[in-house]
Amino acid sequence: MLEIFASLGLALGLIGGADPTLLGIVVLSIELSLVAAVAGAAIGLPLGALIAVGRFPGRRSLIVLLNALLGLPSVVVGLVVYLLLSRAGPLGTLGILFTPAAIVVAQTLLVAPIVAALARQTAEDAWKDYEEQLTSLGVSRLRAVPTILWDARFSLLTVVLAGFGRAASEVGAVMIVGGNIDGVTRVMTTAIALETSKGDLPLALALGLVLIAVVLAVNAGAYAIREWSARHHG
Amino acid sequence: MEVTLRPGRWSSRLARMAVASTLLAAYPAAAQGTFITVSSTTSTEQSGLFRHILPEFTKATGIEARVVAMGTGQALDMGRRGDADVVFVHDQVAEEKFVAEGFGVKRFEVMYNDFVIVGPKADPAKARGKDVLAGLKAIAAARAPFVSRADKSGTHAAELRYWKAAGIDLANDKGPWYRETGSGMGPTLNTASAMNAYALADRGTWLSFRNLGDLEIVVEGDQRLFNQYGVMLVNPARHAYVKREAGQKFVDWVISPAGQAAIAAYAINGEQLFFPNAKAGG
């Protein structure tokens, strides 16, 4: 128990002290996770909505597959991205292994299925409400996708935040494709893993508390935006 | 009809965000100057050696060295795949094989540190002393808990050599007392600390390790515990991407008087961790 209190004090000191190294790590973590969340949403939201409103053969299997991908082991994603981006791999010419871009790729692959699976559920509910109205207006299923996404935008914000949370808390894949390079690809989670392996458990836990605070702040901000726009745009 | 107008804006915004995110993702890779990727071991990174010597290398050459730290086996494999420009590790047998296979240009000796056996202060196996083989025999005889890296690292390779030299056939003798963690030095020490077990560790990681629990050094000072580090440029003939010039500068610098002095100057609590021993002129 004592250790946890010591970590709490250390965490407050870290936040209050505004250590530039820590600040760099925090900023990089947020930046990469946001980019991955946006990219994952750009892929996952339309995909989820398409599956929700579309009627095509294999749709059910696709839904099962998508839901199964929620449990995609991140280490496997990391390994696959590593093999793809490795100099000896098919995308080796890009030369982005062990750069922040590689981290974003891995995070996006983890975020997209989550966003797609959750968006599918949300969009399907919205489709039930609007199906009659939209079809009577002569709107095709494909054309209905943006409408439904827009209509469910506030619920979908939570879905994107879930994606952000997954990206920000990711460690296995990020370690493999980023390499945890000091000042280049070291993010919150890999820094925590590093301090744990150095046996500095209070510092590791303190960094963990900082990470939780960051995720909390992003969620609070998103919640505030949602409340604000709900009030202004109904 | 308002409902159908808005989505257009939404999707164009989505498209803009996608473009912006692609740009954002690409800029960190493009904005940097010359850098090389060095695959090295957890012992050099986690002990703080690189943080101490790399700024001096960058000051001398203007080249940024990015270190990816992992076990020696994995670090060499990174070189084999062409994902590193320079490999800086500690397993002479594996390094020589790496060069012989044509993946490395030439191996240079850089420095050495030493391994220690750590264990519970009470030393239930009576392993304490200066002789590594006698210590291991005592641990095996007492069936005292021993935690192994088991991750094909340089330290793991050394541990296996010591067991063999001590005449202990792990294949037959290993029982519940011998725990394989399959992880790095730090996590292995964390496990040993939690289980109050013995473990083989490199001195650098041990000195910078904080979660000691009841552990302390029980065997040290044996000549056989010396641990040689080597550095080599990944063969550009094998992988065209290798930054031959910048990578060679790194190799030249670590074995130069300036690099060797920087290594010798690194200490934790006044204790020198690595002892430079590059042969003059390579």
CSV table of N, CA and C in Angstrom, one decimal, chain A residues 3 21 31-32 35 38-39 41-42 45-46 82-83 85-89 92-93 95-101 104 130 133-134 137 139 143 146-147 149-151 153 178-184 186 194 196-201 233, chain B residues 1 3-4 6-11 13-14 17-18 21-22 24-29 32 35 37 45-47 51 64-70 77-78 80-84 185-187 189-190 205 208-212 239 241 243:
chain,number,residue,atom,x,y,z
A,3,GLU,N,3.7,1.8,-1.2
A,3,GLU,CA,4.2,2.1,-2.5
A,3,GLU,C,3.3,2.9,-3.4
A,21,THR,N,11.3,16.1,-20.5
A,21,THR,CA,11.3,14.7,-21.1
A,21,THR,C,10.0,14.1,-21.0
A,31,GLU,N,-0.5,12.8,-29.3
A,31,GLU,CA,-0.5,13.1,-30.7
A,31,GLU,C,-0.7,11.8,-31.5
A,32,LEU,N,0.1,10.8,-31.3
A,32,LEU,CA,0.0,9.6,-32.0
A,32,LEU,C,-1.4,8.9,-31.8
A,35,VAL,N,-4.1,10.8,-33.7
A,35,VAL,CA,-4.0,10.5,-35.2
A,35,VAL,C,-4.5,9.2,-35.5
A,38,VAL,N,-8.3,9.1,-35.2
A,38,VAL,CA,-9.0,9.7,-36.3
A,38,VAL,C,-8.9,8.9,-37.6
A,39,ALA,N,-7.7,8.3,-37.8
A,39,ALA,CA,-7.5,7.4,-38.9
A,39,ALA,C,-8.4,6.2,-38.8
A,41,ALA,N,-11.1,6.0,-37.1
A,41,ALA,CA,-12.5,6.4,-37.3
A,41,ALA,C,-12.8,6.6,-38.8
A,42,ALA,N,-11.8,7.1,-39.5
A,42,ALA,CA,-12.0,7.3,-41.0
A,42,ALA,C,-12.3,6.0,-41.7
A,45,LEU,N,-15.7,4.0,-39.1
A,45,LEU,CA,-17.1,4.6,-39.1
A,45,LEU,C,-17.9,4.2,-40.4
A,46,PRO,N,-17.3,4.6,-41.6
A,46,PRO,CA,-18.0,4.2,-42.8
A,46,PRO,C,-18.2,2.7,-43.0
A,82,TYR,N,5.4,-5.2,-38.0
A,82,TYR,CA,6.9,-5.2,-38.0
A,82,TYR,C,7.4,-6.0,-39.2
A,83,LEU,N,6.8,-7.1,-39.5
A,83,LEU,CA,7.3,-7.9,-40.7
A,83,LEU,C,7.0,-7.2,-42.0
A,85,LEU,N,6.8,-3.8,-42.4
A,85,LEU,CA,7.6,-2.6,-42.5
A,85,LEU,C,9.1,-2.8,-42.4
A,86,SER,N,9.5,-4.0,-42.0
A,86,SER,CA,10.9,-4.4,-41.9
A,86,SER,C,11.6,-4.2,-43.3
A,87,ARG,N,12.8,-3.8,-43.3
A,87,ARG,CA,13.6,-3.7,-44.5
A,87,ARG,C,13.5,-4.9,-45.4
A,88,ALA,N,13.4,-6.1,-44.7
A,88,ALA,CA,13.3,-7.3,-45.5
A,88,ALA,C,11.8,-7.6,-45.9
A,89,GLY,N,10.9,-6.8,-45.5
A,89,GLY,CA,9.5,-7.0,-45.7
A,89,GLY,C,9.0,-6.2,-46.9
A,92,GLY,N,9.2,-2.4,-46.9
A,92,GLY,CA,10.5,-2.0,-46.3
A,92,GLY,C,11.0,-0.7,-46.9
A,93,THR,N,10.7,-0.5,-48.2
A,93,THR,CA,11.2,0.7,-48.9
A,93,THR,C,10.7,2.0,-48.2
A,95,GLY,N,10.8,2.7,-45.2
A,95,GLY,CA,11.7,3.1,-44.2
A,95,GLY,C,11.1,3.7,-42.9
A,96,ILE,N,9.9,3.3,-42.6
A,96,ILE,CA,9.3,3.9,-41.4
A,96,ILE,C,9.3,3.0,-40.1
A,97,LEU,N,9.9,1.8,-40.2
A,97,LEU,CA,10.0,1.0,-39.0
A,97,LEU,C,10.8,1.8,-38.0
A,98,PHE,N,10.4,1.7,-36.7
A,98,PHE,CA,11.0,2.4,-35.6
A,98,PHE,C,10.9,3.9,-35.7
A,99,THR,N,9.8,4.4,-36.3
A,99,THR,CA,9.5,5.8,-36.3
A,99,THR,C,8.1,6.0,-35.8
A,100,PRO,N,7.7,7.2,-35.4
A,100,PRO,CA,6.3,7.4,-34.9
A,100,PRO,C,5.3,6.9,-36.0
A,101,ALA,N,5.6,7.1,-37.2
A,101,ALA,CA,4.6,6.7,-38.3
A,101,ALA,C,4.3,5.2,-38.1
A,104,VAL,N,1.7,4.7,-35.5
A,104,VAL,CA,0.4,5.1,-35.9
A,104,VAL,C,-0.2,4.0,-36.7
A,130,TYR,N,-34.7,5.2,-39.0
A,130,TYR,CA,-34.8,6.0,-40.2
A,130,TYR,C,-35.2,5.3,-41.5
A,133,GLN,N,-38.4,6.3,-43.3
A,133,GLN,CA,-38.3,7.7,-43.7
A,133,GLN,C,-37.4,7.9,-45.0
A,134,LEU,N,-36.2,7.3,-44.8
A,134,LEU,CA,-35.2,7.5,-45.9
A,134,LEU,C,-35.6,6.8,-47.2
A,137,LEU,N,-38.1,8.6,-49.0
A,137,LEU,CA,-37.6,9.8,-49.8
A,137,LEU,C,-36.8,9.3,-51.0
A,139,VAL,N,-34.0,7.6,-50.9
A,139,VAL,CA,-32.5,7.6,-50.6
A,139,VAL,C,-32.0,6.1,-50.6
A,143,ARG,N,-26.4,5.9,-49.9
A,143,ARG,CA,-26.5,7.3,-49.7
A,143,ARG,C,-27.0,7.6,-48.3
A,146,PRO,N,-23.9,8.3,-44.8
A,146,PRO,CA,-23.5,9.6,-44.2
A,146,PRO,C,-24.6,10.2,-43.3
A,147,THR,N,-25.8,10.1,-43.7
A,147,THR,CA,-27.0,10.6,-42.9
A,147,THR,C,-27.0,9.9,-41.6
A,149,LEU,N,-24.6,8.3,-40.0
A,149,LEU,CA,-23.4,8.6,-39.2
A,149,LEU,C,-23.6,10.0,-38.6
A,150,TRP,N,-24.1,10.9,-39.4
A,150,TRP,CA,-24.3,12.3,-38.9
A,150,TRP,C,-25.3,12.3,-37.7
A,151,ASP,N,-26.4,11.5,-38.0
A,151,ASP,CA,-27.4,11.5,-37.0
A,151,ASP,C,-27.0,11.0,-35.6
A,153,ARG,N,-24.0,11.0,-34.5
A,153,ARG,CA,-22.6,11.5,-34.2
A,153,ARG,C,-22.2,11.6,-32.7
A,178,GLY,N,7.8,0.4,-32.7
A,178,GLY,CA,8.4,1.7,-32.4
A,178,GLY,C,9.8,1.5,-31.9
A,179,GLY,N,10.0,0.4,-31.1
A,179,GLY,CA,11.4,0.2,-30.6
A,179,GLY,C,11.7,0.9,-29.3
A,180,ASN,N,10.7,1.7,-28.8
A,180,ASN,CA,10.9,2.4,-27.5
A,180,ASN,C,12.2,3.2,-27.6
A,181,ILE,N,12.5,4.0,-28.7
A,181,ILE,CA,13.7,4.8,-28.8
A,181,ILE,C,13.5,6.1,-28.0
A,182,ASP,N,14.5,6.3,-27.1
A,182,ASP,CA,14.5,7.5,-26.3
A,182,ASP,C,14.4,8.8,-27.2
A,183,GLY,N,13.4,9.5,-26.9
A,183,GLY,CA,13.2,10.8,-27.6
A,183,GLY,C,12.6,10.7,-29.0
A,184,VAL,N,12.4,9.5,-29.5
A,184,VAL,CA,11.8,9.4,-30.8
A,184,VAL,C,10.5,8.6,-30.8
A,186,ARG,N,9.5,6.8,-27.8
A,186,ARG,CA,9.1,6.4,-26.4
A,186,ARG,C,7.9,7.1,-26.1
A,194,LEU,N,9.5,0.2,-19.5
A,194,LEU,CA,10.9,0.3,-19.3
A,194,LEU,C,11.2,0.5,-17.8
A,196,THR,N,9.4,-0.3,-15.3
A,196,THR,CA,9.1,-1.6,-14.6
A,196,THR,C,10.3,-2.5,-14.7
A,197,SER,N,10.8,-2.6,-15.9
A,197,SER,CA,11.9,-3.6,-16.0
A,197,SER,C,13.2,-3.1,-15.4
A,198,LYS,N,13.3,-1.8,-15.1
A,198,LYS,CA,14.4,-1.3,-14.3
A,198,LYS,C,14.2,-1.4,-12.8
A,199,GLY,N,13.0,-2.0,-12.5
A,199,GLY,CA,12.7,-2.2,-11.1
A,199,GLY,C,12.3,-1.0,-10.3
A,200,ASP,N,12.1,0.2,-11.1
A,200,ASP,CA,11.7,1.4,-10.4
A,200,ASP,C,10.1,1.4,-10.4
A,201,LEU,N,9.5,0.6,-9.6
A,201,LEU,CA,8.1,0.4,-9.6
A,201,LEU,C,7.3,1.7,-9.2
A,233,HIS,N,-26.9,22.6,-31.0
A,233,HIS,CA,-27.4,22.1,-32.3
A,233,HIS,C,-28.5,21.1,-32.2
B,1,MET,N,-35.1,18.3,-45.3
B,1,MET,CA,-34.0,18.1,-46.2
B,1,MET,C,-32.7,18.4,-45.5
B,3,VAL,N,-31.4,17.2,-43.1
B,3,VAL,CA,-30.6,16.0,-42.7
B,3,VAL,C,-29.7,15.6,-43.8
B,4,THR,N,-30.1,15.7,-45.1
B,4,THR,CA,-29.3,15.2,-46.2
B,4,THR,C,-28.2,16.2,-46.6
B,6,ARG,N,-26.3,18.1,-44.3
B,6,ARG,CA,-25.2,18.1,-43.3
B,6,ARG,C,-24.2,17.0,-43.6
B,7,PRO,N,-24.7,15.8,-44.0
B,7,PRO,CA,-23.7,14.7,-44.1
B,7,PRO,C,-22.6,15.0,-45.1
B,8,GLY,N,-22.9,15.8,-46.1
B,8,GLY,CA,-21.9,16.2,-47.1
B,8,GLY,C,-20.7,16.8,-46.4
B,9,ARG,N,-21.1,17.8,-45.5
B,9,ARG,CA,-20.1,18.5,-44.8
B,9,ARG,C,-19.3,17.5,-43.9
B,10,TRP,N,-20.0,16.7,-43.3
B,10,TRP,CA,-19.4,15.7,-42.4
B,10,TRP,C,-18.4,14.9,-43.1
B,11,SER,N,-18.8,14.4,-44.3
B,11,SER,CA,-17.8,13.4,-44.9
B,11,SER,C,-16.6,14.2,-45.5
B,13,ARG,N,-15.3,16.8,-44.1
B,13,ARG,CA,-14.5,17.0,-42.9
B,13,ARG,C,-13.7,15.8,-42.6
B,14,LEU,N,-14.4,14.6,-42.7
B,14,LEU,CA,-13.7,13.3,-42.5
B,14,LEU,C,-12.5,13.2,-43.4
B,17,MET,N,-9.8,15.4,-42.4
B,17,MET,CA,-9.1,14.9,-41.2
B,17,MET,C,-8.1,13.7,-41.6
B,18,ALA,N,-8.6,12.9,-42.5
B,18,ALA,CA,-7.8,11.8,-42.9
B,18,ALA,C,-6.5,12.3,-43.6
B,21,SER,N,-4.3,13.8,-40.9
B,21,SER,CA,-3.6,12.8,-40.1
B,21,SER,C,-2.5,12.1,-40.8
B,22,THR,N,-2.7,11.9,-42.1
B,22,THR,CA,-1.6,11.2,-42.9
B,22,THR,C,-0.3,12.1,-42.8
B,24,LEU,N,0.4,14.4,-40.6
B,24,LEU,CA,0.9,14.5,-39.2
B,24,LEU,C,1.7,13.2,-38.9
B,25,ALA,N,1.2,12.1,-39.5
B,25,ALA,CA,1.9,10.8,-39.2
B,25,ALA,C,3.3,10.8,-39.9
B,26,ALA,N,3.3,11.5,-41.0
B,26,ALA,CA,4.5,11.4,-41.9
B,26,ALA,C,5.6,12.4,-41.4
B,27,TYR,N,5.2,13.5,-40.8
B,27,TYR,CA,6.2,14.5,-40.5
B,27,TYR,C,7.4,14.1,-39.6
B,28,PRO,N,7.1,13.3,-38.5
B,28,PRO,CA,8.3,13.1,-37.6
B,28,PRO,C,9.4,12.3,-38.3
B,29,ALA,N,9.0,11.5,-39.3
B,29,ALA,CA,10.1,10.7,-40.0
B,29,ALA,C,10.8,11.6,-41.0
B,32,GLN,N,13.7,14.9,-39.4
B,32,GLN,CA,15.0,14.7,-38.7
B,32,GLN,C,16.2,14.7,-39.7
B,35,PHE,N,20.4,10.2,-39.1
B,35,PHE,CA,20.4,9.3,-37.9
B,35,PHE,C,20.7,7.9,-38.3
B,37,THR,N,20.3,3.7,-36.9
B,37,THR,CA,19.6,2.9,-35.9
B,37,THR,C,20.6,1.8,-35.4
B,45,GLU,N,21.4,-0.2,-22.6
B,45,GLU,CA,20.4,0.8,-22.6
B,45,GLU,C,19.9,1.1,-21.2
B,46,GLN,N,19.5,0.0,-20.5
B,46,GLN,CA,18.9,0.2,-19.2
B,46,GLN,C,19.9,0.7,-18.1
B,47,SER,N,21.2,0.4,-18.3
B,47,SER,CA,22.2,0.8,-17.3
B,47,SER,C,22.4,2.3,-17.4
B,51,ARG,N,22.7,6.8,-22.7
B,51,ARG,CA,22.3,8.2,-22.4
B,51,ARG,C,23.5,9.0,-22.1
B,64,GLU,N,22.7,11.5,-35.2
B,64,GLU,CA,21.9,11.0,-34.1
B,64,GLU,C,21.8,9.5,-34.1
B,65,ALA,N,22.1,8.9,-33.0
B,65,ALA,CA,22.1,7.4,-32.9
B,65,ALA,C,20.8,7.0,-32.2
B,66,ARG,N,19.9,6.3,-32.8
B,66,ARG,CA,18.7,5.8,-32.2
B,66,ARG,C,18.9,4.3,-31.8
B,67,VAL,N,18.7,4.1,-30.5
B,67,VAL,CA,19.0,2.8,-30.0
B,67,VAL,C,17.7,2.0,-29.8
B,68,VAL,N,17.6,0.8,-30.3
B,68,VAL,CA,16.5,-0.1,-30.0
B,68,VAL,C,17.1,-1.2,-29.2
B,69,ALA,N,16.7,-1.3,-28.0
B,69,ALA,CA,17.3,-2.3,-27.0
B,69,ALA,C,16.5,-3.6,-26.9
B,70,MET,N,17.2,-4.7,-27.1
B,70,MET,CA,16.5,-6.0,-26.9
B,70,MET,C,17.6,-7.0,-26.6
B,77,ASP,N,19.2,-10.4,-34.9
B,77,ASP,CA,18.2,-10.7,-35.9
B,77,ASP,C,17.7,-9.5,-36.6
B,78,MET,N,17.7,-8.4,-35.9
B,78,MET,CA,17.3,-7.1,-36.5
B,78,MET,C,18.3,-6.7,-37.5
B,80,ARG,N,20.1,-8.8,-39.2
B,80,ARG,CA,19.9,-9.8,-40.3
B,80,ARG,C,18.8,-9.3,-41.3
B,81,ARG,N,17.8,-8.7,-40.7
B,81,ARG,CA,16.7,-8.3,-41.5
B,81,ARG,C,17.0,-6.9,-42.1
B,82,GLY,N,18.1,-6.3,-41.8
B,82,GLY,CA,18.4,-5.0,-42.3
B,82,GLY,C,17.7,-3.8,-41.7
B,83,ASP,N,17.2,-4.1,-40.5
B,83,ASP,CA,16.5,-3.0,-39.8
B,83,ASP,C,17.4,-2.2,-38.9
B,84,ALA,N,18.6,-2.5,-38.8
B,84,ALA,CA,19.6,-1.7,-38.0
B,84,ALA,C,20.8,-1.4,-38.9
B,185,MET,N,16.4,-8.6,-18.8
B,185,MET,CA,17.1,-8.7,-17.5
B,185,MET,C,16.3,-8.1,-16.4
B,186,GLY,N,15.7,-6.9,-16.6
B,186,GLY,CA,14.9,-6.2,-15.6
B,186,GLY,C,13.8,-7.1,-15.1
B,187,PRO,N,12.9,-7.5,-16.0
B,187,PRO,CA,11.7,-8.4,-15.6
B,187,PRO,C,12.2,-9.6,-14.9
B,189,LEU,N,14.9,-9.9,-13.1
B,189,LEU,CA,15.3,-9.5,-11.7
B,189,LEU,C,14.1,-9.3,-10.8
B,190,ASN,N,13.1,-8.7,-11.4
B,190,ASN,CA,11.8,-8.5,-10.7
B,190,ASN,C,11.3,-9.8,-10.2
B,205,THR,N,23.0,-3.6,-15.3
B,205,THR,CA,21.6,-3.7,-15.0
B,205,THR,C,21.3,-3.8,-13.5
B,208,SER,N,21.8,-0.5,-11.6
B,208,SER,CA,20.7,0.5,-11.9
B,208,SER,C,19.4,0.0,-11.5
B,209,PHE,N,19.3,-1.3,-11.0
B,209,PHE,CA,18.0,-1.9,-10.6
B,209,PHE,C,17.6,-1.4,-9.2
B,210,ARG,N,16.3,-1.1,-9.1
B,210,ARG,CA,15.9,-0.5,-7.9
B,210,ARG,C,15.0,-1.5,-7.0
B,211,ASN,N,14.4,-2.5,-7.6
B,211,ASN,CA,13.5,-3.3,-6.8
B,211,ASN,C,14.2,-4.5,-6.2
B,212,LEU,N,15.2,-4.2,-5.3
B,212,LEU,CA,16.2,-5.2,-4.9
B,212,LEU,C,15.5,-6.3,-4.0
B,239,HIS,N,22.3,-5.5,-47.4
B,239,HIS,CA,21.1,-4.6,-47.3
B,239,HIS,C,21.5,-3.2,-47.8
B,241,TYR,N,20.0,-0.5,-47.8
B,241,TYR,CA,19.5,0.6,-47.0
B,241,TYR,C,20.5,1.1,-45.9
B,243,LYS,N,23.0,2.6,-43.7
B,243,LYS,CA,23.7,3.9,-43.8
B,243,LYS,C,25.2,3.6,-43.5
